[in-house]
Short mmCIF file of C-alpha atoms and ligand atoms in Angstrom, two decimals:
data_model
loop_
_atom_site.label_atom_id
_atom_site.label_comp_id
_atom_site.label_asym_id
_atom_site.label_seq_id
_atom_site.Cartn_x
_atom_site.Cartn_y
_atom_site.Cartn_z
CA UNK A 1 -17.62 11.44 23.03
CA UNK A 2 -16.05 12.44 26.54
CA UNK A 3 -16.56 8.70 27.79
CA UNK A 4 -15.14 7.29 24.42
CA UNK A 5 -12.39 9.26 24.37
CA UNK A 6 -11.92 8.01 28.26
CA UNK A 7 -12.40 4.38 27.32
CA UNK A 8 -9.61 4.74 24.70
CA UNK A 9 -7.08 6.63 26.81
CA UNK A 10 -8.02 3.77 29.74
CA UNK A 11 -7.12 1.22 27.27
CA UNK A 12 -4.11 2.23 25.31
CA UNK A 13 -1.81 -0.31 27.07
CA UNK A 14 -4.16 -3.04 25.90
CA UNK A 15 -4.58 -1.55 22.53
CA UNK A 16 -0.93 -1.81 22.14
CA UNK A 17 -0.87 -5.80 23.30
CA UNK A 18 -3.70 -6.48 20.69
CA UNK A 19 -1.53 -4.78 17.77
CA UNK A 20 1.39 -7.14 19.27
CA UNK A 21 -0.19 -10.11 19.56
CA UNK A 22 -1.25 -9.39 15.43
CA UNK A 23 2.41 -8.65 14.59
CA UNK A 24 3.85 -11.88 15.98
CA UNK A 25 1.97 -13.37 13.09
CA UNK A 26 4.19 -13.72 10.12
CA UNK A 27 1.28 -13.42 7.36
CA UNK A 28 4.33 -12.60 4.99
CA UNK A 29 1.60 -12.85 1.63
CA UNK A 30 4.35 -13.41 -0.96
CA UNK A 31 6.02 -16.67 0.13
CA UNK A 32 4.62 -19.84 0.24
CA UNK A 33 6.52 -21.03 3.47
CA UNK A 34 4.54 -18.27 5.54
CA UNK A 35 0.83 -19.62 3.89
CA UNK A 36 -0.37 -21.53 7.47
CA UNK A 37 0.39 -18.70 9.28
CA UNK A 38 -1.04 -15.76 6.76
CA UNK A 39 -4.81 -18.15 7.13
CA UNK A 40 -3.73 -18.01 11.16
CA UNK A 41 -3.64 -14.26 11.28
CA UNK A 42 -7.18 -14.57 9.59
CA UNK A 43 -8.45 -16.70 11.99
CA UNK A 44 -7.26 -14.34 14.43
CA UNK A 45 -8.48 -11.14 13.46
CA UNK A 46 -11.51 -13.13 13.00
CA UNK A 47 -11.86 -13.96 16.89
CA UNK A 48 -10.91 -10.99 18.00
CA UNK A 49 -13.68 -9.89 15.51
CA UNK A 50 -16.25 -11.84 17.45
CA UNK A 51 -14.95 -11.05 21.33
CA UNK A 52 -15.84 -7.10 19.75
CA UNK A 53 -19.23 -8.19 19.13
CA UNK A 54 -19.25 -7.93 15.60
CA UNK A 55 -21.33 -9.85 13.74
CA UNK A 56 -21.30 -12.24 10.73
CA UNK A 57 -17.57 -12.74 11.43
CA UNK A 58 -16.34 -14.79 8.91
CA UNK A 59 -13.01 -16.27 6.93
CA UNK A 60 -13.85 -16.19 3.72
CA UNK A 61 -12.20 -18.34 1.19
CA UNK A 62 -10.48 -16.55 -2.01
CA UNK A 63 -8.73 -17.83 -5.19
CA UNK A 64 -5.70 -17.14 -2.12
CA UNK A 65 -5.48 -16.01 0.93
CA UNK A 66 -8.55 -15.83 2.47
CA UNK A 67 -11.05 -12.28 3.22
CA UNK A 68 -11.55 -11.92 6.61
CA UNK A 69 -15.29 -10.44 6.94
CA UNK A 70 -17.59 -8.93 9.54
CA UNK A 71 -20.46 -6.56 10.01
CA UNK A 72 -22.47 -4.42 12.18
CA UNK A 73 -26.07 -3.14 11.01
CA UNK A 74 -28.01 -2.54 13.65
CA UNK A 75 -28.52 1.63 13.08
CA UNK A 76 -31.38 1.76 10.72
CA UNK A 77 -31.61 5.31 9.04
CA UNK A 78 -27.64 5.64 9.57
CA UNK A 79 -25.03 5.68 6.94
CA UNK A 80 -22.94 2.51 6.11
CA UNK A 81 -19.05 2.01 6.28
CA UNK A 82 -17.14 -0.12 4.74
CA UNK A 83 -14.01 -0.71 6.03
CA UNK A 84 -10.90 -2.17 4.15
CA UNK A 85 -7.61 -3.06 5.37
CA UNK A 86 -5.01 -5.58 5.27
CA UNK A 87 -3.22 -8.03 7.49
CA UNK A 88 -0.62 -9.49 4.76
CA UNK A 89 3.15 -8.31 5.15
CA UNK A 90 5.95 -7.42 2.75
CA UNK A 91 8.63 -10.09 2.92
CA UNK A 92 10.73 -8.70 6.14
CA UNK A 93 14.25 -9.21 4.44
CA UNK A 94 17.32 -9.06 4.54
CA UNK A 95 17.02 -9.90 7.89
CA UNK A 96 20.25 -9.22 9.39
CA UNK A 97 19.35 -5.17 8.72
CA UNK A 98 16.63 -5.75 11.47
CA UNK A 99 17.70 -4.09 14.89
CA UNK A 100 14.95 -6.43 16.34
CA UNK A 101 13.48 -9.31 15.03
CA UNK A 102 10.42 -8.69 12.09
CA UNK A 103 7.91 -10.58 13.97
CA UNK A 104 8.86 -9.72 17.76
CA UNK A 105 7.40 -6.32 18.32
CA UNK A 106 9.44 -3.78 20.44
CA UNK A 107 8.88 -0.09 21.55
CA UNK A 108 12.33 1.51 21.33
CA UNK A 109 11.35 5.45 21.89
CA UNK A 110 8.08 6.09 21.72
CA UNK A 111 8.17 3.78 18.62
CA UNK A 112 6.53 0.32 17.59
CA UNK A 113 8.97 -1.50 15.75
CA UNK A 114 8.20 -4.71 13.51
CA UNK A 115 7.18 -5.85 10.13
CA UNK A 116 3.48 -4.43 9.43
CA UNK A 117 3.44 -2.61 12.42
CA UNK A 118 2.56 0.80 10.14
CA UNK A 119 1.53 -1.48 7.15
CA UNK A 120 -0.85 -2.02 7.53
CA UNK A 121 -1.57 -4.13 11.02
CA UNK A 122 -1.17 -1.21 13.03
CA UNK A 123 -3.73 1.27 11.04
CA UNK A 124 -6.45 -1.86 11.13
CA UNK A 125 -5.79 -2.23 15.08
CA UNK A 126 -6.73 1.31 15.55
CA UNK A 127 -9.99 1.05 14.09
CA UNK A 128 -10.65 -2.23 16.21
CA UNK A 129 -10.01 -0.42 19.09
CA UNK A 130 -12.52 2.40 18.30
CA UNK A 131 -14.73 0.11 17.44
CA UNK A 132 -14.56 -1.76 20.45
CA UNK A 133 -15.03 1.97 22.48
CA UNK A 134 -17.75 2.62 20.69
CA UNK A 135 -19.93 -0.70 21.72
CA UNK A 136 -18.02 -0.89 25.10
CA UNK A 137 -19.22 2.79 25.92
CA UNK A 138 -22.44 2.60 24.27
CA UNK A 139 -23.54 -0.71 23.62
CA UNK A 140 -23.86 0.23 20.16
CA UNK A 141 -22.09 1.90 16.78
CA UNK A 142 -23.19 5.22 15.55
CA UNK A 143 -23.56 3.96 11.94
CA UNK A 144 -23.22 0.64 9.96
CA UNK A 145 -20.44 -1.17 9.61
CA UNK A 146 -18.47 -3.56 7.13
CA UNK A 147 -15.41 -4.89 7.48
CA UNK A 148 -12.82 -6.32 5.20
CA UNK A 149 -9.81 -6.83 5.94
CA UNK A 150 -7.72 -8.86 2.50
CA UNK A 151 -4.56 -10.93 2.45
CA UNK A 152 -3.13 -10.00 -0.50
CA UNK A 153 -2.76 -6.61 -0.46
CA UNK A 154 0.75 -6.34 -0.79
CA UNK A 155 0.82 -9.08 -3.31
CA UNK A 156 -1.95 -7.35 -6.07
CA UNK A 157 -4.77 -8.14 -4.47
CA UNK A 158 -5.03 -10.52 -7.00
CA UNK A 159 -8.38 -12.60 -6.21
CA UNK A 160 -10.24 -9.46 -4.84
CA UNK A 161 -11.83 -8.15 -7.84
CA UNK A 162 -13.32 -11.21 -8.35
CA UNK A 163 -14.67 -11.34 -4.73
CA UNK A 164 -16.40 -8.20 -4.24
CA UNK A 165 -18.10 -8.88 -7.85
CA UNK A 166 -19.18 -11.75 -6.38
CA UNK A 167 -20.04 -10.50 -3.11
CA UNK A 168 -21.63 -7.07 -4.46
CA UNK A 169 -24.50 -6.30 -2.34
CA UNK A 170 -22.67 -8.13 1.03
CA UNK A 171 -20.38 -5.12 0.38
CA UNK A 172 -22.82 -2.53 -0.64
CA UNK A 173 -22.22 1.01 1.73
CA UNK A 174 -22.46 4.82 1.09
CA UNK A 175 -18.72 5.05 1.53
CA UNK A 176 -15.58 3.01 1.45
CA UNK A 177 -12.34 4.23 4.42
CA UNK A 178 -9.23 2.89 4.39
CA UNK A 179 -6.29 3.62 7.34
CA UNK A 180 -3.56 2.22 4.68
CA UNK A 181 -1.19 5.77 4.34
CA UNK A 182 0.36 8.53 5.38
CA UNK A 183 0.19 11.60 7.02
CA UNK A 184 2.06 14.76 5.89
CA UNK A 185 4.23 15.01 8.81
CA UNK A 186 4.24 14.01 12.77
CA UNK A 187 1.55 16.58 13.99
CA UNK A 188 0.17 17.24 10.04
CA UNK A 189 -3.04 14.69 9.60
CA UNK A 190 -3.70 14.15 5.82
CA UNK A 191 -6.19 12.82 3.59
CA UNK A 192 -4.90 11.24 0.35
CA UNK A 193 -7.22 12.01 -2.74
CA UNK A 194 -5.00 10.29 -5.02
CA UNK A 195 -2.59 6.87 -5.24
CA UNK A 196 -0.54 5.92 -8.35
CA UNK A 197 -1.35 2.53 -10.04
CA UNK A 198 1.14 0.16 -11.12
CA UNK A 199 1.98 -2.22 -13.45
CA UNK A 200 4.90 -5.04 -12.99
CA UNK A 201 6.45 -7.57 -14.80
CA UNK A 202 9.48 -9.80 -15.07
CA UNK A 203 12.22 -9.28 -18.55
CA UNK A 204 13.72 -12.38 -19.42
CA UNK A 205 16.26 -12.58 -21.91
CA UNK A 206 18.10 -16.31 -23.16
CA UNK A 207 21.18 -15.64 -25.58
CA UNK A 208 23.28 -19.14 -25.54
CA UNK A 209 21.66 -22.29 -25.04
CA UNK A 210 23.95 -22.52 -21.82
CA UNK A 211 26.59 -20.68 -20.14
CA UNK A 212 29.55 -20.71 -22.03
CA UNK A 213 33.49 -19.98 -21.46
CA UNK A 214 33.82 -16.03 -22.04
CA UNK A 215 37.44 -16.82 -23.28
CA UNK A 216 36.86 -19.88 -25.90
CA UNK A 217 33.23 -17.75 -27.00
CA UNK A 218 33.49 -14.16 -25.42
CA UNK A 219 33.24 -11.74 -28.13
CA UNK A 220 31.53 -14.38 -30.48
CA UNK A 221 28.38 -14.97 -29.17
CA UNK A 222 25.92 -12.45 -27.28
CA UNK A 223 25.86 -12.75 -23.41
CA UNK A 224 22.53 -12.27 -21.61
CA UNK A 225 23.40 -10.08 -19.02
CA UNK A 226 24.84 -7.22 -21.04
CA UNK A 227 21.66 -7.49 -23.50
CA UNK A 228 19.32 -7.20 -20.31
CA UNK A 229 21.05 -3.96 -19.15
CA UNK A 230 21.15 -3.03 -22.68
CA UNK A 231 17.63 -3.30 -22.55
CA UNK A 232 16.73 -1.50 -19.42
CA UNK A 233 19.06 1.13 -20.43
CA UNK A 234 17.32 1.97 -23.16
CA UNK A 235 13.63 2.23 -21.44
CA UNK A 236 14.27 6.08 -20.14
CA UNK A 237 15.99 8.67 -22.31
CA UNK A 238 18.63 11.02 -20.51
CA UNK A 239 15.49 13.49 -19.36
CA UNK A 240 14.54 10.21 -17.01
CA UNK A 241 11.74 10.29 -19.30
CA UNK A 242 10.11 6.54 -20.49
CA UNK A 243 10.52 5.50 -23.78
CA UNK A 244 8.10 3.52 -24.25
CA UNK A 245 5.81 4.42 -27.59
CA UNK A 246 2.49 5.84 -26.08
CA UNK A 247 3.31 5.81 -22.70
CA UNK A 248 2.68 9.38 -21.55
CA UNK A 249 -0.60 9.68 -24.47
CA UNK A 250 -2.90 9.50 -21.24
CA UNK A 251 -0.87 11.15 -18.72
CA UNK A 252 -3.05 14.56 -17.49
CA UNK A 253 -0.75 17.40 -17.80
CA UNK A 254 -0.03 19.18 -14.27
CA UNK A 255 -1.74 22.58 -14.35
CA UNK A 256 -0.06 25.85 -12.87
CA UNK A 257 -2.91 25.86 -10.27
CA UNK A 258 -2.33 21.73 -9.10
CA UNK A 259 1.56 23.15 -9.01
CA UNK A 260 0.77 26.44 -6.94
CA UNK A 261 -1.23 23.67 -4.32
CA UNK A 262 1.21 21.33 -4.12
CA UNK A 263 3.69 24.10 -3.21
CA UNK A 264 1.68 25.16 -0.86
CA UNK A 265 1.97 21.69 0.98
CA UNK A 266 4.05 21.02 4.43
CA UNK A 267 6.86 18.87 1.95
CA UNK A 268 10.73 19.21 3.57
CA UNK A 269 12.39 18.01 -0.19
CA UNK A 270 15.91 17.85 1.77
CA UNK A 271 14.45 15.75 4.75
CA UNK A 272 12.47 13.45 2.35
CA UNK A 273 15.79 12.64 0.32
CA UNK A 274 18.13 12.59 3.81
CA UNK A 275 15.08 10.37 4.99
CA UNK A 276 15.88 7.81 1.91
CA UNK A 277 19.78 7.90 2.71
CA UNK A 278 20.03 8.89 -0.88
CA UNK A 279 22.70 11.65 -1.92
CA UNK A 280 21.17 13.45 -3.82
CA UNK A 281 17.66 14.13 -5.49
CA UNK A 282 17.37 12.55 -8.92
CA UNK A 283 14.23 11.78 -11.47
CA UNK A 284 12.28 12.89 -14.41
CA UNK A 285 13.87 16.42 -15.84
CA UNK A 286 11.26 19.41 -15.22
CA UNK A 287 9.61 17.88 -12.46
CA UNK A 288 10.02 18.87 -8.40
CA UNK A 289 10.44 15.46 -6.00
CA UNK A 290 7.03 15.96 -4.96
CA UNK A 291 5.66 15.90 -8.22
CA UNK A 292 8.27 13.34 -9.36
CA UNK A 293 6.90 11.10 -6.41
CA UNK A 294 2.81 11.47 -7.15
CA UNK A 295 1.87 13.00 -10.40
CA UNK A 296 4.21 11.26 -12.62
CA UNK A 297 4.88 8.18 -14.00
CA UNK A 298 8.02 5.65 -13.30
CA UNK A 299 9.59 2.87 -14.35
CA UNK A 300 11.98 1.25 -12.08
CA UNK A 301 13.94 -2.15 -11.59
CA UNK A 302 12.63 -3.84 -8.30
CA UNK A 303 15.68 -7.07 -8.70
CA UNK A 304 17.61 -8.73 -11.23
CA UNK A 305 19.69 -11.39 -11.89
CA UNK A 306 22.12 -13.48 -13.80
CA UNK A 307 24.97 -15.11 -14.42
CA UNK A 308 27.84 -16.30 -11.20
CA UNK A 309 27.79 -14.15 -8.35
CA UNK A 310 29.37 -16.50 -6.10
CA UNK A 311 32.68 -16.49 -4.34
CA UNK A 312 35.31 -15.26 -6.66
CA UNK A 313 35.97 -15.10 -10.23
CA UNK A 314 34.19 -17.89 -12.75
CA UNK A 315 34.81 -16.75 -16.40
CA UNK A 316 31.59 -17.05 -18.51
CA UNK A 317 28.85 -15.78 -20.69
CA UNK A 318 25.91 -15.93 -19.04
CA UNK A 319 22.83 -17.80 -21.23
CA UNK A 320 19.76 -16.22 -19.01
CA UNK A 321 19.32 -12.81 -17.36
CA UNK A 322 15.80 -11.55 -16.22
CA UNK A 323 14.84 -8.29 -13.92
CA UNK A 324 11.49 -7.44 -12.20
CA UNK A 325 10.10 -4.23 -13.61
CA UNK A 326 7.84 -2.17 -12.23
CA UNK A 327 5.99 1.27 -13.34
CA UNK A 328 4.00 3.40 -11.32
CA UNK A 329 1.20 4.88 -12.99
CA UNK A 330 -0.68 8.45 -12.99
CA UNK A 331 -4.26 9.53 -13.98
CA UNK A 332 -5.41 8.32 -17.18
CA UNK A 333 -3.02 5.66 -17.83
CA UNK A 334 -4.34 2.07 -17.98
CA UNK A 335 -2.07 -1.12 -17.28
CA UNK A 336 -4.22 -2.86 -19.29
CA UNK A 337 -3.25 -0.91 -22.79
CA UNK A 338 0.02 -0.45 -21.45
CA UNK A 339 0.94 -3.96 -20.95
CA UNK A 340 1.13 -5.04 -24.53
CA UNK A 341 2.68 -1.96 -25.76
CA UNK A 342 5.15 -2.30 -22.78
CA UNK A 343 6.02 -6.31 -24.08
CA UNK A 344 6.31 -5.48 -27.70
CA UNK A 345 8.66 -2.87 -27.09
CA UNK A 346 11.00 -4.96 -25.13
CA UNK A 347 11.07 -7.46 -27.82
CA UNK A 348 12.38 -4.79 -30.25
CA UNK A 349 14.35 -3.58 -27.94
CA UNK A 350 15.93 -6.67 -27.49
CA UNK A 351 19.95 -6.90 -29.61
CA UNK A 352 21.09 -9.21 -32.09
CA UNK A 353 21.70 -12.64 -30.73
CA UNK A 354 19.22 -12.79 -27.59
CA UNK A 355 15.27 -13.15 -27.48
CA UNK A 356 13.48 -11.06 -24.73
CA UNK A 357 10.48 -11.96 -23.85
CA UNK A 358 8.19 -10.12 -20.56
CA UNK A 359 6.39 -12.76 -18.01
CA UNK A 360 3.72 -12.43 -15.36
CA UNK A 361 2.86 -8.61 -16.22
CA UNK A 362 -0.70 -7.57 -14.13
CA UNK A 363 -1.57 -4.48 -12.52
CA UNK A 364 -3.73 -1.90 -11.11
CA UNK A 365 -4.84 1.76 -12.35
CA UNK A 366 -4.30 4.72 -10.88
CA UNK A 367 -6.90 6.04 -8.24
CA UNK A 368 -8.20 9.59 -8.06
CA UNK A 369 -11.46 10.97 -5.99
CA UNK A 370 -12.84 14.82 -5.99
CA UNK A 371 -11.72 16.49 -3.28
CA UNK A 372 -14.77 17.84 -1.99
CA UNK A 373 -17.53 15.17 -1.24
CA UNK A 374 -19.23 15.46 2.08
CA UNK A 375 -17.84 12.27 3.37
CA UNK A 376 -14.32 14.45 3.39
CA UNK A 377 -16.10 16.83 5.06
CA UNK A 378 -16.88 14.37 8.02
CA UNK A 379 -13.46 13.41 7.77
CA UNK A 380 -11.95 16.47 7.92
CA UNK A 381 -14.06 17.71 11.44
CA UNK A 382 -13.05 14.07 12.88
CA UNK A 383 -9.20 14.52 12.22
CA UNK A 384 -9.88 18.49 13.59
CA UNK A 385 -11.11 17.02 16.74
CA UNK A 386 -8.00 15.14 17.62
CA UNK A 387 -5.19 16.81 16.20
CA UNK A 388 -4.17 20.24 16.23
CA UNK A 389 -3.64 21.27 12.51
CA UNK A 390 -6.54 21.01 10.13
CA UNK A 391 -5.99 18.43 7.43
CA UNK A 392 -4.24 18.94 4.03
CA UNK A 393 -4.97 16.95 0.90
CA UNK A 394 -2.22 15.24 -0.62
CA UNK A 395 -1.67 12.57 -2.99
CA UNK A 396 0.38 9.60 -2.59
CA UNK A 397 2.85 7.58 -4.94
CA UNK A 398 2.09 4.47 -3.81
CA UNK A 399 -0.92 1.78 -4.76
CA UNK A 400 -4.23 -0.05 -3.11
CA UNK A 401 -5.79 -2.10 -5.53
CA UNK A 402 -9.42 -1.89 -3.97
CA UNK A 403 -9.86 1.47 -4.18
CA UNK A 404 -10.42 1.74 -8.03
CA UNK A 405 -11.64 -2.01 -7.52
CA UNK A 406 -14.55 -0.39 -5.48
CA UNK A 407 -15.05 2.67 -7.96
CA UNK A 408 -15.36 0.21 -10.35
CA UNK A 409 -17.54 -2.24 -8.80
CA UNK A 410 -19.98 0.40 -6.38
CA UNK A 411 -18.86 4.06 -7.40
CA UNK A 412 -18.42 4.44 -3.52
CA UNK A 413 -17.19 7.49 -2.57
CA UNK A 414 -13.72 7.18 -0.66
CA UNK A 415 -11.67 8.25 2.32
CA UNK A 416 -8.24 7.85 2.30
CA UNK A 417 -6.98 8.41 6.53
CA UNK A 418 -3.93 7.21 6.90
CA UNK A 419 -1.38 7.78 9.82
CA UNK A 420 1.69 6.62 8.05
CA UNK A 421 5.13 8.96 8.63
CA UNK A 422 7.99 9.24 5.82
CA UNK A 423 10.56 7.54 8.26
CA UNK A 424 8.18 4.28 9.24
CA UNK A 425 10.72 2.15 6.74
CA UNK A 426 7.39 0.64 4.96
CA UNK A 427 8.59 -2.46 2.87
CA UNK A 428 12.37 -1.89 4.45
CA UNK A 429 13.97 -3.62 7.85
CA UNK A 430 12.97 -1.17 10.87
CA UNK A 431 9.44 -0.81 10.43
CA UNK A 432 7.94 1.24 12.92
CA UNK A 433 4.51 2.91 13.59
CA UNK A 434 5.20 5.83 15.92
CA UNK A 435 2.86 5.41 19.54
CA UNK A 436 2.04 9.35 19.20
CA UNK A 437 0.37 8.33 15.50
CA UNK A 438 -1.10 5.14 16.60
CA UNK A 439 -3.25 6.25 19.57
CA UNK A 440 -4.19 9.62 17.47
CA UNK A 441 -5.30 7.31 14.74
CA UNK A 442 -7.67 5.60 16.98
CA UNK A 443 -9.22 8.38 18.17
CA UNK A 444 -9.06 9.49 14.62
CA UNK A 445 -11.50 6.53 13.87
CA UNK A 446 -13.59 7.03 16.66
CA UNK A 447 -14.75 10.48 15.81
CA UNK A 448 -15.17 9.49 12.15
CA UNK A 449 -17.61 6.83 12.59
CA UNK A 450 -19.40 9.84 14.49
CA UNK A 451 -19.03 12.86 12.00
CA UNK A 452 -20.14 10.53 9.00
CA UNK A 453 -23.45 9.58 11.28
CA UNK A 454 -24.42 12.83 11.55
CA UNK A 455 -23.30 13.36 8.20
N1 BES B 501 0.07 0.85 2.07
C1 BES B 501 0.73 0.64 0.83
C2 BES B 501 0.39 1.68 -0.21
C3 BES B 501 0.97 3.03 0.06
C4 BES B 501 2.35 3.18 0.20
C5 BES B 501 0.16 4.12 0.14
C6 BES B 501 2.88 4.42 0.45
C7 BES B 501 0.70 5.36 0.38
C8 BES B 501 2.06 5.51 0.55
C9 BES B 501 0.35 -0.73 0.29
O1 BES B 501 0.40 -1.73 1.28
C10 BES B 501 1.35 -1.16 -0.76
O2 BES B 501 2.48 -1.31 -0.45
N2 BES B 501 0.86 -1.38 -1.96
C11 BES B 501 1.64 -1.95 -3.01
C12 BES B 501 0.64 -2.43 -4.00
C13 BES B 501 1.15 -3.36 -5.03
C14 BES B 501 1.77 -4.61 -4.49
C15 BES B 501 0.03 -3.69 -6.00
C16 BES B 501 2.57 -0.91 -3.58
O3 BES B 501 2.24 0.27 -3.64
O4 BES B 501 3.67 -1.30 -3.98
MN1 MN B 502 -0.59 -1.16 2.96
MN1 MN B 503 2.55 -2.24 1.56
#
C-alpha cells in the first residue's frame, strides 16, 4: 500500500486538474438548456474511463440522461464492487450569490470552490484517482469492479429503476459503495447507515377564471394566493407536526437506546444552526435538531408563486397560485401510499371558491442498512488507515434514490463513505469540497477496495 499511497500523494496536483476539468462541465440535470453539455460530461467521464484502463466503458442511453458505465473483472475468486455516483448538478442559482463563477473552479483556502465540486463530482474523482493508483502501481485492481456513474441523481433518478431492472446481472456485485455524503466533522470520517426518502409535488390552486381588479371584486370572489397559503398553513399543526391523515402510521418510534447513540455523536447543534445563518433552531416539538434532521419526517415548501410581483403596486386578485412541496421521509413510510392520501387531503383542504389540485408528485423511500455487516467492517479498517479518529455511524437527512433501488432490485449490502462537511453549501452558491477531505477521500477509496478484498 506504501507505493499506492506514494502514487497518490505524487499525483494530487493532477488529481485536482481532473476534478477541474469535470467541474467546467455544466451537467446542470434539471434544465433543458444545459442537456448537450450534461451527455458531454458523460462522454467525458467516459474517456477518462478508458485512458484508466477500464473496461467496457460505455454511455449508456436512459429514458434521460444517459448512464455512464464501466467495469473491471479480471480478479477471479475476489469480491465485486459496484460503484455508484453522479455527475449531474443542482441548478447553480441565483448566480450573483456566487463569489466565483459555478462552473470555473477556484481554490480560495485550502478549498475547491464550484457547483458539484462536493456533490457529487468531487467524491466520484476521488475514486478515479484510486483507481487509477491501483492499476498504475500494480497493473491490476485488488477486487472487481463496476462502475455507474447516473445523470439524474439530483433530478429523482427518474429512469434508473428501470435501468438496473433491465440491466440486472450487468450490475450484479456482493456490495454496492457510494462517496455521495458527509462526514461528521473535518477530522471525524463517517459512515451513513441511513438517508431519508422523499416525496415532492407541485399545489396548484385556480379561484377566478382570470385575474381580476381587487377593488371592483376584492372581498367578493376568492383570490388564489391567500387560499394556497391557507392551504399550506394548515398542513402542520402548531407542534410542527404534519397533518396529514396517516402520515406518521408507519413512522418507527425513536427508542431511548437510538436517543442515548445519537447523543453520543460528535453533533455541535449551535454550529449546525450558525452554519445555516438561521437565528434560531426551530422544528417538530419534542424532537432535538439532530433527530429533527434524520429520524423524522418533514414537509416543507421548496418555491411558490403567484400573482404580480413586479415593480410596484398592481391591484388584483390573483386567479392561479401553485408551490412545490416536498416531504422528507423516515423508516417505514412509503411515497407510494402517501401520495394519494397526501392529494386527497389537499383537495379538502382546499376553501370555498378555489379548486386545488397536486401535479407531478413521485418519490423515493427511505433507506436503512444494519449496522454491522462485514462489508462495514472493511470499511471501517480502510477509513482507520487514513484518518485519525475511528468512524462513527450516523444517519443522514438527505436522499439517493439507488440505494433502496438496489435493495430492491439485488439486496446488495451497502456502504455509505462520504466526505461531505456541513459548511460545503450543497445545492446553495459557494459550493466547496475542502482539499484536506478530497485527498483523504481518495486514499479513503484506495484502502477500501483493499480491506473488502481481503474481506
Ligand atoms: N448527495 C445528496 C444527498 C445527500 C445530501 C446525502 C445531504 C446526505 C446529506 C444528493 O445529491 C441529493 O441532493 N439528493 C436529492 C435527491 C432528490 C432529488 C430525489 C435530495 O436529497 O434532495
Ligand atoms: Mn449527491
Ligand atoms: Mn445533491
Amino acid at each position: 500500500m506504501d507505493a499506492i499511497a506514494r502514487y497518490l500523494d505524487e499525483h494530487r496536483d493532477r488529481f485536482l486538474e481532473d476534478l477541474k476539468a469535470v467541474l467546467r462541465i455544466p451537467s446542470v440535470s434539471a434544465q433543458p438548456v444545459h442537456h448537450p453539455d450534461t451527455r458531454r460530461c458523460a462522454d467525458h467521464l467516459a474517456e477518462h474511463l478508458r485512458g484508466l484502463g477500464m473496461k467496457r466503458v460505455a454511455t449508456l442511453e436512459t429514458g434521460g440522461h444517459p448512464v455512464v458505465y464501466a467495469e473491471w473483472l479480471e480478479a477471479p475468486d475476489r469480491p465485486t464492487v459496484l460503484l455508484y455516483g453522479h455527475y449531474d448538478v443542482q441548478p447553480p442559482e441565483p448566480l450573483h450569490l456566487w463569489q466565483t463563477p459555478p462552473f470555473e473552479p477556484t481554490v480560495r483556502d485550502g478549498k475547491l470552490y464550484a457547483r458539484g465540486a462536493v456533490d457529487d463530482k468531487g467524491q466520484v474523482q476521488m475514486h478515479l484517482a484510486a483507481i487509477e493508483a491501483h492499476l498504475r502501481v500494480n497493473g491490476k485492481l485488488p477486487l472487481n469492479l463496476k462502475l455507474l456513474i447516473e445523470g439524474e441523481e439530483e433530478v429523482g433518478s427518474v429512469h434508473l429503476e428501470e435501468f438496473i431492472r433491465a440491466h440486472r446481472g450487468m450490475l450484479d456485485a456482493d456490495v454496492i459503495v457510494v462517496s455521495d455524503t458527509a462526514m461528521a466533522g473535518p477530522d471525524q470520517p463517517a459512515l451513513t447507515y441511513a438517508l431519508r426518502g422523499l416525496l415532492f409535488g407541485q399545489i396548484e390552486v385556480v379561484g377566478p377564471a382570470r385575474d381580476l381588479h381587487s377593488g371592483h371584486f376584492g372581498g367578493a370572489v376568492a383570490n388564489a394566493a391567500n387560499a394556497l397559503c391557507a392551504i399550506i398553513a394548515a398542513l402542520k399543526d402548531g407542534d410542527g407536526r404534519i397533518t396529514v391523515p396517516g402520515f406518521y402510521d408507519r413512522v418507527r418510534p425513536i427508542t431511548e437506546q437510538d436517543r442515548e447513540a445519537r447523543r453520543l455523536l460528535p453533533f455541535d447543534e449551535a454550529a449546525f444552526i450558525g452554519e445555516a445563518g438561521a437565528p434560531a433552531p426551530f422544528g417538530e416539538r419534542g424532537f432535538t435538531t439532530l433527530e429533527r434532521t434524520t429520524v423524522r419526517p418533514t414537509l416543507d415548501v421548496n418555491g411558490m408563486w403567484s400573482g404580480y410581483i413586479g415593480d410596484g403596486e398592481k391591484t388584483v386578485l390573483p386567479s392561479f397560485a401553485a408551490a412545490k412541496v416536498s416531504m422528507r421521509l423516515v423508516p417505514d413510510q412509503d411515497p407510494v401510499e402517501l401520495a394519494p392520501r397526501f392529494e386527497a387531503y389537499v383537495g379538502k383542504l382546499a376553501p370555498a371558491g378555489v379548486t386545488a389540485r397536486v401535479m407531478h408528485m413521485r418519490g423515493t423511500p427511505p433507506f436503512l442498512t444494519a449496522v454491522d455487516h462485514p462489508m462495514l467492517g472493511a470499511a471501517r479498517r480502510a477509513l482507520g488507515r487514513v484518518w485519525k479518529k475511528p468512524a462513527v455511524m450516523i444517519r443522514e437527512g438527505g436522499s439517493i434514490p439507488v440505494m433502496t433501488i438496489f435493495q430492491q432490485t439485488h439486496g446488495l449490502p451497502s456502504i455509505l463513505m462520504g466526505f461531505g462537511l456541513d459548511d460545503d453549501q450543497v445545492h446553495a452558491p459557494n459550493e466547496k469540497f475542502s482539499l484536506t477531505s478530497f485527498y483523504g477521500g481518495i486514499h479513503s477509496a484506495a484502502c477500501l477496495y483493499e480491506e473488502i478484498a481481503q474481506g
